[in-house]
Coordinates of C-alpha atoms and ligand atoms in Angstrom, one line a residue:
M1 CA -15.8 77.2 -37.4
A2 CA -11.5 77.0 -38.5
S3 CA -9.6 74.1 -38.3
D4 CA -6.4 73.8 -36.4
N5 CA -4.7 74.9 -39.6
G6 CA -7.5 78.3 -40.1
Y7 CA -8.8 76.1 -43.1
D8 CA -13.0 77.5 -42.5
V9 CA -13.6 75.0 -46.1
S10 CA -11.9 72.4 -48.5
V11 CA -13.8 71.7 -51.4
V12 CA -13.5 68.7 -53.4
V13 CA -14.2 68.8 -56.6
P14 CA -13.9 65.0 -58.4
T15 CA -13.2 65.1 -61.8
Y16 CA -12.9 63.0 -65.3
C17 CA -11.4 64.3 -68.0
E18 CA -12.5 67.9 -66.8
A19 CA -9.6 70.1 -67.8
E20 CA -12.2 72.2 -70.5
N21 CA -14.0 73.2 -67.2
L22 CA -11.7 73.8 -65.2
P23 CA -10.4 76.8 -65.9
T24 CA -13.8 78.6 -65.8
L25 CA -14.6 76.2 -62.4
I26 CA -11.5 77.4 -59.9
P27 CA -11.6 80.9 -60.5
R28 CA -14.7 80.5 -59.7
I29 CA -15.5 78.9 -56.9
S30 CA -11.8 80.4 -55.6
N31 CA -14.0 83.5 -56.1
A32 CA -16.6 82.4 -54.1
M33 CA -15.0 82.5 -51.5
S34 CA -12.8 85.2 -50.4
S35 CA -15.9 87.6 -51.4
A36 CA -17.2 85.6 -48.9
G37 CA -14.4 85.6 -46.3
L38 CA -13.8 81.4 -46.3
H39 CA -10.1 80.5 -46.0
G40 CA -9.4 77.8 -47.4
E41 CA -8.8 74.8 -50.7
I42 CA -10.7 74.0 -53.3
L43 CA -9.1 69.4 -54.6
V44 CA -9.3 68.2 -57.5
V45 CA -9.1 64.5 -57.3
D46 CA -8.9 63.3 -60.8
D47 CA -8.8 59.2 -62.0
N48 CA -5.6 60.2 -64.2
S49 CA -8.0 61.7 -67.0
P50 CA -6.1 61.3 -70.3
D51 CA -6.9 64.8 -70.9
D52 CA -4.8 68.6 -69.5
T53 CA -6.1 67.9 -66.2
T54 CA -2.4 67.9 -65.2
Q55 CA -0.8 71.3 -66.8
V56 CA -4.2 73.3 -66.1
C57 CA -4.4 72.9 -62.4
D58 CA -0.8 74.1 -62.4
Q59 CA -1.7 77.0 -64.2
L60 CA -4.5 78.1 -62.2
S61 CA -2.5 77.1 -58.6
S62 CA -0.5 80.3 -59.4
D63 CA -4.1 82.1 -58.4
S64 CA -6.2 80.2 -56.5
P65 CA -5.9 77.7 -53.6
V66 CA -6.1 74.4 -56.1
R67 CA -3.9 71.1 -55.4
L68 CA -4.4 68.3 -57.3
I69 CA -4.6 64.7 -56.2
V70 CA -4.4 61.7 -59.3
R71 CA -5.6 58.9 -58.3
T72 CA -4.2 56.0 -60.5
K73 CA -5.3 52.9 -59.7
E74 CA -9.2 53.4 -58.9
R75 CA -11.6 54.7 -60.6
G76 CA -14.5 56.0 -59.7
L77 CA -16.7 59.4 -58.2
S78 CA -18.3 57.9 -54.3
S79 CA -14.7 57.0 -54.2
A80 CA -13.3 59.7 -55.4
V81 CA -15.1 62.3 -53.0
I82 CA -14.0 59.5 -50.1
E83 CA -9.9 60.7 -51.5
G84 CA -10.5 63.5 -51.1
M85 CA -12.6 64.5 -48.2
K86 CA -9.4 62.3 -46.6
Q87 CA -7.6 64.4 -47.8
A88 CA -9.2 67.4 -46.8
Q89 CA -8.2 69.6 -43.4
G90 CA -10.8 72.5 -43.3
A91 CA -13.9 72.2 -40.8
A92 CA -16.4 72.6 -43.6
L93 CA -16.1 70.6 -47.0
I94 CA -17.9 71.4 -50.5
V95 CA -18.5 69.1 -52.9
I96 CA -19.3 70.6 -55.9
D97 CA -19.5 69.2 -59.1
A98 CA -16.2 70.1 -62.4
D99 CA -18.5 70.0 -64.7
L100 CA -20.6 74.2 -63.8
S101 CA -24.1 71.8 -63.1
H102 CA -23.6 73.5 -59.5
P103 CA -23.3 77.3 -59.0
P104 CA -20.5 78.0 -56.6
E105 CA -21.2 81.2 -56.1
K106 CA -23.4 78.6 -53.4
I107 CA -20.5 77.8 -51.7
P108 CA -21.0 80.7 -48.6
E109 CA -24.5 79.7 -48.6
L110 CA -24.2 76.4 -47.5
I111 CA -21.7 76.6 -45.2
R112 CA -23.8 79.4 -43.1
A113 CA -26.7 76.9 -43.7
L114 CA -24.1 75.0 -42.3
Q115 CA -23.0 76.7 -39.7
V116 CA -27.2 76.9 -37.9
E117 CA -27.9 75.1 -34.7
G118 CA -28.1 71.8 -34.9
T119 CA -27.7 71.2 -39.0
D120 CA -25.6 68.4 -40.2
F121 CA -25.7 68.3 -43.8
V122 CA -26.3 70.9 -46.2
I123 CA -27.4 70.0 -49.8
G124 CA -27.0 72.3 -52.5
S125 CA -31.5 71.1 -53.8
R126 CA -33.0 71.3 -57.3
Y127 CA -36.3 70.0 -55.9
V128 CA -37.0 73.0 -53.1
P129 CA -38.7 76.2 -53.9
G130 CA -36.2 78.7 -56.2
G131 CA -34.9 75.5 -56.6
G132 CA -34.4 74.1 -60.4
T133 CA -33.0 72.5 -63.3
D134 CA -32.4 73.3 -67.0
E135 CA -35.5 73.2 -69.8
E136 CA -33.6 70.8 -71.7
W137 CA -33.3 67.9 -69.0
G138 CA -35.2 65.5 -71.5
L139 CA -38.4 63.5 -69.8
F140 CA -35.4 60.5 -69.7
R141 CA -32.8 61.1 -67.4
W142 CA -36.1 63.3 -65.9
F143 CA -38.1 59.9 -65.1
N144 CA -34.3 58.9 -63.5
S145 CA -33.5 61.2 -61.1
K146 CA -37.1 61.1 -60.0
V147 CA -37.4 57.3 -60.3
A148 CA -34.1 57.8 -58.4
T149 CA -35.1 60.3 -55.3
W150 CA -37.9 58.4 -54.6
L151 CA -36.3 54.3 -54.2
A152 CA -34.3 57.4 -51.8
Y153 CA -37.1 58.6 -50.1
P154 CA -36.9 55.0 -47.3
L155 CA -33.9 56.3 -47.1
T156 CA -33.8 60.2 -46.2
S157 CA -36.6 62.8 -46.1
A158 CA -34.7 65.7 -48.2
R159 CA -35.7 66.1 -51.8
D160 CA -33.0 65.8 -53.2
P161 CA -30.5 62.7 -52.0
M162 CA -29.5 62.8 -55.7
A163 CA -27.1 66.2 -55.3
G164 CA -23.4 65.9 -55.9
F165 CA -23.5 69.2 -54.0
F166 CA -22.9 69.6 -50.3
A167 CA -21.1 70.1 -47.3
L168 CA -20.6 68.6 -44.0
R169 CA -18.7 68.9 -41.2
R170 CA -15.3 67.4 -41.1
D171 CA -15.6 65.8 -37.8
H172 CA -19.1 64.4 -38.7
F173 CA -17.0 63.1 -41.8
L174 CA -14.6 61.3 -40.0
Q175 CA -16.6 59.9 -37.4
A176 CA -18.9 57.5 -40.5
L177 CA -15.8 58.1 -42.4
P178 CA -14.9 53.6 -41.2
Q179 CA -18.5 52.9 -41.9
L180 CA -18.8 54.2 -45.8
D181 CA -18.8 52.0 -48.9
P182 CA -20.5 53.0 -51.7
I183 CA -20.8 52.4 -55.3
G184 CA -21.3 54.0 -57.9
Y185 CA -22.0 57.7 -57.9
K186 CA -24.1 58.9 -55.7
I187 CA -21.7 60.1 -52.7
G188 CA -23.9 62.4 -50.8
L189 CA -26.5 59.9 -50.2
E190 CA -24.3 57.4 -48.8
L191 CA -22.9 60.4 -46.4
I192 CA -26.7 61.3 -44.9
V193 CA -27.5 57.6 -44.0
K194 CA -24.0 56.6 -43.6
C195 CA -23.0 59.8 -40.6
E196 CA -26.8 59.8 -39.5
C197 CA -27.4 63.2 -40.6
K198 CA -31.0 63.8 -38.5
Q199 CA -31.4 67.7 -40.2
I200 CA -30.2 68.6 -43.7
A201 CA -30.5 71.8 -44.7
E202 CA -31.8 72.5 -48.6
V203 CA -30.2 75.5 -50.3
P204 CA -32.1 76.4 -53.8
I205 CA -29.9 76.4 -56.5
F206 CA -30.4 76.1 -60.1
F207 CA -28.5 73.0 -61.2
G208 CA -27.9 73.9 -65.4
N209 CA -26.2 71.5 -67.8
R210 CA -22.7 70.8 -67.8
L211 CA -20.8 73.5 -69.3
R212 CA -18.1 71.4 -72.0
G213 CA -17.9 67.6 -72.4
E214 CA -19.9 64.4 -71.6
S215 CA -22.0 63.0 -68.7
K216 CA -20.1 60.1 -67.5
L217 CA -23.5 58.6 -66.1
S218 CA -24.5 55.4 -67.3
I219 CA -26.4 52.3 -67.5
K220 CA -24.2 50.9 -65.2
E221 CA -23.9 53.3 -62.6
Q222 CA -27.7 53.0 -62.6
L223 CA -27.4 49.4 -62.4
N224 CA -24.1 50.3 -59.7
Y225 CA -27.5 53.3 -58.2
L226 CA -29.2 49.4 -57.6
R227 CA -27.0 48.0 -55.5
H228 CA -25.7 50.9 -53.3
L229 CA -29.4 51.4 -52.2
K230 CA -29.7 47.4 -51.2
R231 CA -26.8 48.3 -49.2
L232 CA -27.7 51.0 -47.3
Y233 CA -31.7 49.7 -47.2
E234 CA -29.4 47.2 -45.6
H235 CA -26.9 48.8 -43.2
K236 CA -30.8 50.9 -42.0
W237 CA -33.0 48.2 -40.7
R238 CA -30.8 44.8 -41.4
N239 CA -33.5 42.1 -39.9
L240 CA -36.2 43.6 -42.0
A241 CA -34.3 44.5 -45.3
Q242 CA -32.7 40.9 -45.6
F243 CA -36.7 39.6 -45.0
I244 CA -38.3 41.2 -47.3
Q245 CA -35.9 40.5 -49.7
F246 CA -36.6 37.0 -49.0
L247 CA -39.9 38.0 -48.7
F248 CA -39.5 38.7 -53.2
V249 CA -37.5 35.4 -54.0
G250 CA -40.1 33.3 -51.7
A251 CA -42.7 35.2 -54.1
S252 CA -41.2 34.8 -57.2
G253 CA -40.6 31.1 -56.3
T254 CA -44.0 30.0 -54.9
I255 CA -45.3 31.3 -59.0
V256 CA -42.3 27.8 -59.6
D257 CA -44.4 25.9 -57.2
L258 CA -47.7 26.8 -58.1
L259 CA -47.2 26.2 -61.4
A260 CA -44.6 23.1 -61.4
F261 CA -47.2 21.5 -59.5
T262 CA -51.0 22.3 -61.6
S263 CA -48.8 20.6 -64.4
L264 CA -47.7 17.3 -62.4
I265 CA -50.9 17.2 -60.5
H266 CA -52.0 15.2 -64.0
W267 CA -48.8 13.3 -64.4
V268 CA -47.4 12.1 -60.8
P269 CA -50.6 11.3 -57.8
T270 CA -51.4 14.6 -55.9
N271 CA -49.1 14.5 -53.0
V272 CA -46.0 13.2 -54.9
G273 CA -46.8 16.5 -57.1
R274 CA -46.4 18.3 -54.4
G275 CA -43.0 17.0 -53.6
I276 CA -41.5 17.7 -56.7
A277 CA -42.4 21.5 -56.9
I278 CA -41.5 21.9 -53.8
G279 CA -38.0 20.4 -54.4
V280 CA -38.4 22.9 -58.1
A281 CA -39.1 25.8 -56.8
M282 CA -35.7 25.5 -53.2
T283 CA -33.9 25.4 -55.6
W284 CA -34.7 28.5 -57.3
N285 CA -35.1 30.1 -54.4
Y286 CA -31.3 28.4 -53.1
W287 CA -30.2 30.5 -55.7
F288 CA -31.8 34.0 -55.9
N289 CA -30.8 34.0 -52.8
R290 CA -26.8 33.1 -53.3
Q291 CA -27.7 35.6 -55.7
I292 CA -29.2 38.6 -53.7
T293 CA -30.9 38.5 -50.1
F294 CA -27.5 36.9 -48.5
S295 CA -25.2 38.4 -51.7
G296 CA -22.4 38.6 -48.4
A297 CA -22.9 35.8 -48.0
R298 CA -21.4 33.8 -52.2
Q299 CA -17.9 33.1 -51.0
R300 CA -18.9 29.8 -49.4
S301 CA -18.6 26.8 -52.2
I302 CA -22.1 26.5 -53.5
P303 CA -22.2 22.4 -52.6
H304 CA -21.8 23.2 -48.9
Q305 CA -24.7 25.9 -48.9
Y306 CA -27.1 24.7 -51.1
L307 CA -26.9 21.8 -49.0
L308 CA -26.8 23.5 -45.7
Y309 CA -30.0 24.9 -47.1
C310 CA -31.9 22.0 -48.7
L311 CA -31.7 20.8 -44.8
S312 CA -32.8 24.7 -43.5
C313 CA -36.0 23.9 -46.6
A314 CA -36.0 20.2 -45.7
A315 CA -37.5 21.3 -41.9
G316 CA -40.0 24.1 -43.8
A317 CA -40.5 21.4 -47.2
M318 CA -41.6 18.7 -43.7
I319 CA -43.9 21.9 -42.9
S320 CA -45.3 22.6 -46.3
W321 CA -45.9 19.3 -46.8
S322 CA -47.6 18.0 -43.8
V323 CA -49.6 21.1 -43.6
F324 CA -51.3 20.3 -47.3
V325 CA -51.7 16.6 -46.8
G326 CA -53.4 18.1 -43.3
L327 CA -55.4 20.1 -44.7
H328 CA -56.3 18.3 -47.9
S329 CA -57.5 15.1 -46.6
Q330 CA -59.2 16.3 -43.1
I331 CA -61.2 19.8 -44.2
N332 CA -63.4 19.0 -47.4
Y333 CA -62.4 22.9 -48.9
F334 CA -58.9 22.1 -49.5
H335 CA -60.1 19.0 -49.8
E336 CA -62.1 21.1 -53.4
H337 CA -59.3 23.1 -53.6
P338 CA -55.8 21.5 -52.8
V339 CA -54.1 25.0 -54.0
F340 CA -54.9 26.8 -51.0
A341 CA -54.2 23.8 -48.8
A342 CA -50.7 24.3 -51.1
L343 CA -50.4 28.1 -50.2
V344 CA -51.0 28.1 -46.1
G345 CA -48.0 25.6 -45.7
I346 CA -45.7 27.4 -48.1
V347 CA -46.6 29.8 -45.6
L348 CA -45.7 28.4 -42.7
A349 CA -42.9 27.0 -44.0
T350 CA -41.7 30.2 -44.9
L351 CA -41.0 31.7 -41.4
S352 CA -39.2 28.3 -41.0
N353 CA -36.9 29.0 -44.2
F354 CA -36.1 31.9 -43.4
L355 CA -34.6 31.8 -40.2
L356 CA -33.0 28.9 -40.5
S357 CA -31.6 30.3 -44.4
K358 CA -30.1 32.7 -42.9
H359 CA -29.0 31.1 -39.6
L360 CA -27.4 27.4 -41.5
A361 CA -26.8 28.0 -44.8
F362 CA -25.9 31.8 -45.5
R363 CA -24.4 32.5 -41.5
Ligands
GDD406 N1 -13.0 61.2 -59.5 C1 -13.6 61.1 -61.0 N2 -13.8 58.7 -62.1 N3 -15.2 61.7 -61.6 C2 -15.8 61.8 -62.0 C3 -16.2 60.1 -61.9 C4 -15.0 59.1 -61.7 O1 -15.0 58.4 -62.4 N4 -17.0 60.1 -63.1 C5 -17.7 61.3 -63.3 N5 -16.9 62.2 -62.2 C6 -17.0 63.4 -61.9 C7 -17.1 64.6 -63.0 O2 -16.4 65.2 -64.3 C8 -18.2 65.3 -62.7 O3 -16.9 67.3 -62.3 C9 -18.9 64.8 -61.9 O4 -17.8 63.8 -61.4 C10 -19.9 64.5 -62.2 O5 -20.3 63.8 -63.0 P1 -21.2 64.2 -64.4 O6 -20.8 62.8 -65.5 O7 -20.7 65.7 -65.2 O8 -22.3 63.5 -63.9 P2 -24.0 63.3 -63.6 O9 -24.0 65.8 -64.3 O10 -24.4 63.0 -65.3 O11 -24.3 63.1 -62.4 C11 -24.4 64.2 -61.6 O12 -26.2 65.1 -61.2 C12 -26.9 64.3 -60.0 C13 -28.2 64.3 -60.5 O13 -28.8 64.3 -61.2 C14 -24.1 64.4 -60.3 O14 -23.6 65.3 -59.6 C15 -24.2 63.1 -59.6 O15 -23.6 63.2 -58.1 C16 -25.8 63.7 -59.5 O16 -27.0 62.2 -59.1
MN407 MN1 -22.8 66.7 -64.7

């Protein structure tokens, strides 16, 4: 599978402060390629590391087909990988970590798997038979990795979609390029979802501890992962994902509403208390819908948007309130259980609120 200039493969290596690992990594990649008869290039994408990366790459380039790309304006694993892939010339693209957690000797096997008819993505996988991780993985890292994988389950059936060692075809990447906007670490998952990869092959690998230096995976990256997941869910199921977030916000608002209502009931007439509680919950919901559900519509000024949101909710509030008054005054059961009458009103109002918020306030 050679491209126009004859490269079979481009190996993209994102690096930040990996100068110590490159002299081991690059020759191993290079040997793996040549012993499998693969003609290719190695692209090291470095974010201007304050170490000897430049000199080291310079030296290595006399024996290996390595090219260094230095970025000075941007930082981040995912965007570095995308940059490397954009500049790559090979028909197949491989991404691999620089710290030797991933075995470069598996590269030919990943390429072969990618050549199987229909396969559009290949993962160097820890979680298929024959794969594994180093014993010394702490419980925290293991748990973290498991939870992250479970959360991605609705997005892909791959066993190890979090992997940083994978392969795909360059033309497939280029097709998806305009859609890519990852945050954080999980560039593989981003590509699987945005390239709409259907048939994913997983080649077992053993994920070792990093050879030298330290991991750059921080708590901030973990939070970024949640933001990234939100984007991916919205990409895949736009309206449903939004409605579910709206429901979560609404559920929290319901608790706030009922807390306010049950406290107010002792101080003010029941119907008035209902009105005030709805107002409190509405403000609460506005804020969290702005921050979470419709976070893409935050450029609008808060007062303007709040007003529109209140208008949208006024319709819902009217529904909520009149359903309550109707049930509470007409039906004996609800007269004795006003909270349940309130709940019925809330449910009906939620639907109308979602549609109006989406199409009016957060358009
Ligand atoms: N250019 C660039 N910019 N490279 C970076 C940056 C950055 O901001 N941050 C990290 N890298 C490079 C590292 O130099 C390394 O080559 C690779 O990305 C992975 O970084 P590590 O810091 O070693 O990450 P990790 O071992 O915690 O995470 C790895 O395993 C995870 C699964 O457990 C990565 O492969 C993840 O993608 C993977 O999900
Ligand atoms: Mn690592």
